[in-house]
């Protein structure tokens, strides 16, 4: 059987380009096709973690953020599921930090050595947990500048994430 060379060259060129791109990026075609399909059960597990409902006395779910926000993202072949709560708190960031350091230790979370100066990032069973103070700037960056998060005091978010299907370990 004779195959016209005009049809072979473009196909060979395309195949060579795909293989070169995979080699240079370190990605395989299988990794690039991963998506969030089949992560619903894992999302439910994360959203149900007790630490997300733990909060210092006086903290309340922020207006507009009454429920756990859980989701999945597929980026560069890695699938990551996450769950987050946002709270308003009339106290200080120091009180928030003290509460979560104790609550995380009680729940088996270990401080992550890569945590920033606040030290409010923890790891457990391939998951990362963080507590982040909210500022007007961070809300604007997240596209939430128009949403009311608290009337007074310190707003903060607490979240957890993990990589799915043998991805890299979650961490700070």
GROMACS .gro file of C-alpha atoms in nm:
model
  172
    1UNK     CA    1   0.000   0.000   0.000
    2UNK     CA    2   0.136   0.337  -0.095
    3UNK     CA    3   0.080   0.636   0.135
    4UNK     CA    4   0.123   0.974  -0.028
    5UNK     CA    5   0.415   1.159   0.131
    6UNK     CA    6   0.218   1.482   0.138
    7UNK     CA    7  -0.013   1.332   0.408
    8UNK     CA    8   0.270   1.179   0.611
    9UNK     CA    9   0.481   1.491   0.658
   10UNK     CA   10   0.216   1.708   0.832
   11UNK     CA   11   0.119   1.416   1.057
   12UNK     CA   12   0.481   1.339   1.141
   13UNK     CA   13   0.548   1.708   1.208
   14UNK     CA   14   0.245   1.731   1.440
   15UNK     CA   15   0.348   1.416   1.628
   16UNK     CA   16   0.706   1.540   1.664
   17UNK     CA   17   0.580   1.874   1.798
   18UNK     CA   18   0.356   1.707   2.057
   19UNK     CA   19   0.638   1.480   2.175
   20UNK     CA   20   0.880   1.775   2.199
   21UNK     CA   21   0.629   1.980   2.399
   22UNK     CA   22   0.568   1.689   2.635
   23UNK     CA   23   0.942   1.642   2.684
   24UNK     CA   24   1.007   2.010   2.749
   25UNK     CA   25   0.718   2.056   2.994
   26UNK     CA   26   0.756   1.721   3.168
   27UNK     CA   27   0.388   1.646   3.101
   28UNK     CA   28   0.247   1.339   2.938
   29UNK     CA   29  -0.063   1.346   2.725
   30UNK     CA   30  -0.248   1.152   2.996
   31UNK     CA   31  -0.159   1.415   3.258
   32UNK     CA   32  -0.279   1.695   3.033
   33UNK     CA   33  -0.622   1.533   2.999
   34UNK     CA   34  -0.695   1.501   3.372
   35UNK     CA   35  -0.999   1.690   3.492
   36UNK     CA   36  -1.231   1.715   3.792
   37UNK     CA   37  -1.461   1.432   3.690
   38UNK     CA   38  -1.515   1.188   3.976
   39UNK     CA   39  -1.406   1.423   4.258
   40UNK     CA   40  -1.751   1.481   4.412
   41UNK     CA   41  -1.700   1.236   4.701
   42UNK     CA   42  -1.361   1.385   4.788
   43UNK     CA   43  -1.509   1.736   4.778
   44UNK     CA   44  -1.779   1.628   5.023
   45UNK     CA   45  -1.514   1.481   5.256
   46UNK     CA   46  -1.317   1.804   5.258
   47UNK     CA   47  -1.625   2.022   5.307
   48UNK     CA   48  -1.725   1.809   5.607
   49UNK     CA   49  -1.392   1.841   5.791
   50UNK     CA   50  -1.463   1.959   6.144
   51UNK     CA   51  -1.176   2.208   6.144
   52UNK     CA   52  -1.363   2.420   5.888
   53UNK     CA   53  -1.646   2.465   6.137
   54UNK     CA   54  -1.415   2.537   6.428
   55UNK     CA   55  -1.399   2.906   6.511
   56UNK     CA   56  -1.307   3.134   6.799
   57UNK     CA   57  -1.585   3.253   7.029
   58UNK     CA   58  -1.762   3.541   6.862
   59UNK     CA   59  -1.670   3.445   6.504
   60UNK     CA   60  -1.963   3.407   6.265
   61UNK     CA   61  -1.989   3.302   5.902
   62UNK     CA   62  -1.937   3.618   5.698
   63UNK     CA   63  -2.240   3.758   5.516
   64UNK     CA   64  -2.251   3.612   5.170
   65UNK     CA   65  -2.026   3.323   5.276
   66UNK     CA   66  -2.259   3.122   5.500
   67UNK     CA   67  -2.175   2.789   5.336
   68UNK     CA   68  -1.851   2.601   5.277
   69UNK     CA   69  -1.717   2.688   4.933
   70UNK     CA   70  -1.579   2.369   4.780
   71UNK     CA   71  -1.442   2.314   4.434
   72UNK     CA   72  -1.195   2.150   4.206
   73UNK     CA   73  -0.937   2.283   3.964
   74UNK     CA   74  -0.734   2.100   3.704
   75UNK     CA   75  -0.415   2.287   3.624
   76UNK     CA   76  -0.123   2.159   3.419
   77UNK     CA   77  -0.237   1.801   3.466
   78UNK     CA   78  -0.279   1.822   3.845
   79UNK     CA   79  -0.625   1.796   3.995
   80UNK     CA   80  -0.672   1.978   4.326
   81UNK     CA   81  -0.986   1.977   4.541
   82UNK     CA   82  -1.040   2.245   4.804
   83UNK     CA   83  -1.293   2.365   5.062
   84UNK     CA   84  -1.301   2.700   5.238
   85UNK     CA   85  -1.500   2.896   5.498
   86UNK     CA   86  -1.497   3.271   5.553
   87UNK     CA   87  -1.565   3.419   5.896
   88UNK     CA   88  -1.613   3.762   6.046
   89UNK     CA   89  -1.458   3.806   6.389
   90UNK     CA   90  -1.480   4.104   6.624
   91UNK     CA   91  -1.145   4.014   6.784
   92UNK     CA   92  -0.786   4.029   6.670
   93UNK     CA   93  -0.571   3.828   6.433
   94UNK     CA   94  -0.369   3.711   6.732
   95UNK     CA   95  -0.683   3.553   6.882
   96UNK     CA   96  -0.766   3.387   6.550
   97UNK     CA   97  -0.414   3.244   6.525
   98UNK     CA   98  -0.419   3.114   6.884
   99UNK     CA   99  -0.753   2.942   6.830
  100UNK     CA  100  -0.647   2.764   6.511
  101UNK     CA  101  -0.307   2.657   6.640
  102UNK     CA  102  -0.484   2.476   6.926
  103UNK     CA  103  -0.770   2.342   6.712
  104UNK     CA  104  -0.533   2.215   6.441
  105UNK     CA  105  -0.311   2.036   6.695
  106UNK     CA  106  -0.618   1.875   6.857
  107UNK     CA  107  -0.732   1.755   6.514
  108UNK     CA  108  -0.395   1.600   6.422
  109UNK     CA  109  -0.266   1.873   6.191
  110UNK     CA  110   0.109   1.943   6.201
  111UNK     CA  111   0.260   2.289   6.136
  112UNK     CA  112   0.409   2.309   5.786
  113UNK     CA  113   0.771   2.416   5.793
  114UNK     CA  114   0.719   2.616   5.473
  115UNK     CA  115   0.453   2.834   5.636
  116UNK     CA  116   0.497   3.209   5.620
  117UNK     CA  117   0.564   3.439   5.916
  118UNK     CA  118   0.211   3.391   6.053
  119UNK     CA  119   0.272   3.016   6.069
  120UNK     CA  120  -0.091   2.939   6.001
  121UNK     CA  121  -0.049   2.651   5.762
  122UNK     CA  122  -0.071   2.288   5.863
  123UNK     CA  123  -0.051   1.948   5.692
  124UNK     CA  124  -0.211   1.610   5.753
  125UNK     CA  125  -0.265   1.302   5.539
  126UNK     CA  126  -0.161   1.473   5.214
  127UNK     CA  127  -0.380   1.777   5.282
  128UNK     CA  128  -0.284   2.137   5.353
  129UNK     CA  129  -0.483   2.361   5.590
  130UNK     CA  130  -0.440   2.737   5.602
  131UNK     CA  131  -0.587   3.034   5.786
  132UNK     CA  132  -0.555   3.369   5.608
  133UNK     CA  133  -0.662   3.713   5.729
  134UNK     CA  134  -0.881   3.895   5.479
  135UNK     CA  135  -0.800   4.245   5.373
  136UNK     CA  136  -0.974   4.478   5.131
  137UNK     CA  137  -0.687   4.413   4.888
  138UNK     CA  138  -0.716   4.033   4.907
  139UNK     CA  139  -1.092   4.051   4.854
  140UNK     CA  140  -1.041   4.269   4.545
  141UNK     CA  141  -0.778   4.026   4.409
  142UNK     CA  142  -1.026   3.739   4.449
  143UNK     CA  143  -1.297   3.940   4.276
  144UNK     CA  144  -1.498   3.973   4.598
  145UNK     CA  145  -1.446   4.342   4.666
  146UNK     CA  146  -1.818   4.421   4.642
  147UNK     CA  147  -1.923   4.145   4.880
  148UNK     CA  148  -1.973   4.234   5.242
  149UNK     CA  149  -1.754   4.009   5.457
  150UNK     CA  150  -1.780   4.169   5.798
  151UNK     CA  151  -1.915   4.476   5.968
  152UNK     CA  152  -1.630   4.508   6.218
  153UNK     CA  153  -1.324   4.320   6.338
  154UNK     CA  154  -1.104   4.082   6.145
  155UNK     CA  155  -1.230   3.871   5.860
  156UNK     CA  156  -1.041   3.555   5.777
  157UNK     CA  157  -1.070   3.244   5.567
  158UNK     CA  158  -0.984   2.888   5.659
  159UNK     CA  159  -0.936   2.635   5.387
  160UNK     CA  160  -0.802   2.294   5.303
  161UNK     CA  161  -0.682   2.140   4.979
  162UNK     CA  162  -0.543   1.815   4.851
  163UNK     CA  163  -0.415   1.679   4.522
  164UNK     CA  164  -0.616   1.399   4.363
  165UNK     CA  165  -0.493   1.084   4.185
  166UNK     CA  166  -0.142   1.070   4.319
  167UNK     CA  167  -0.053   1.429   4.245
  168UNK     CA  168   0.211   1.603   4.447
  169UNK     CA  169   0.163   1.649   4.820
  170UNK     CA  170  -0.034   1.953   4.926
  171UNK     CA  171   0.154   2.204   5.135
  172UNK     CA  172   0.209   2.569   5.202
   0.00000   0.00000   0.00000
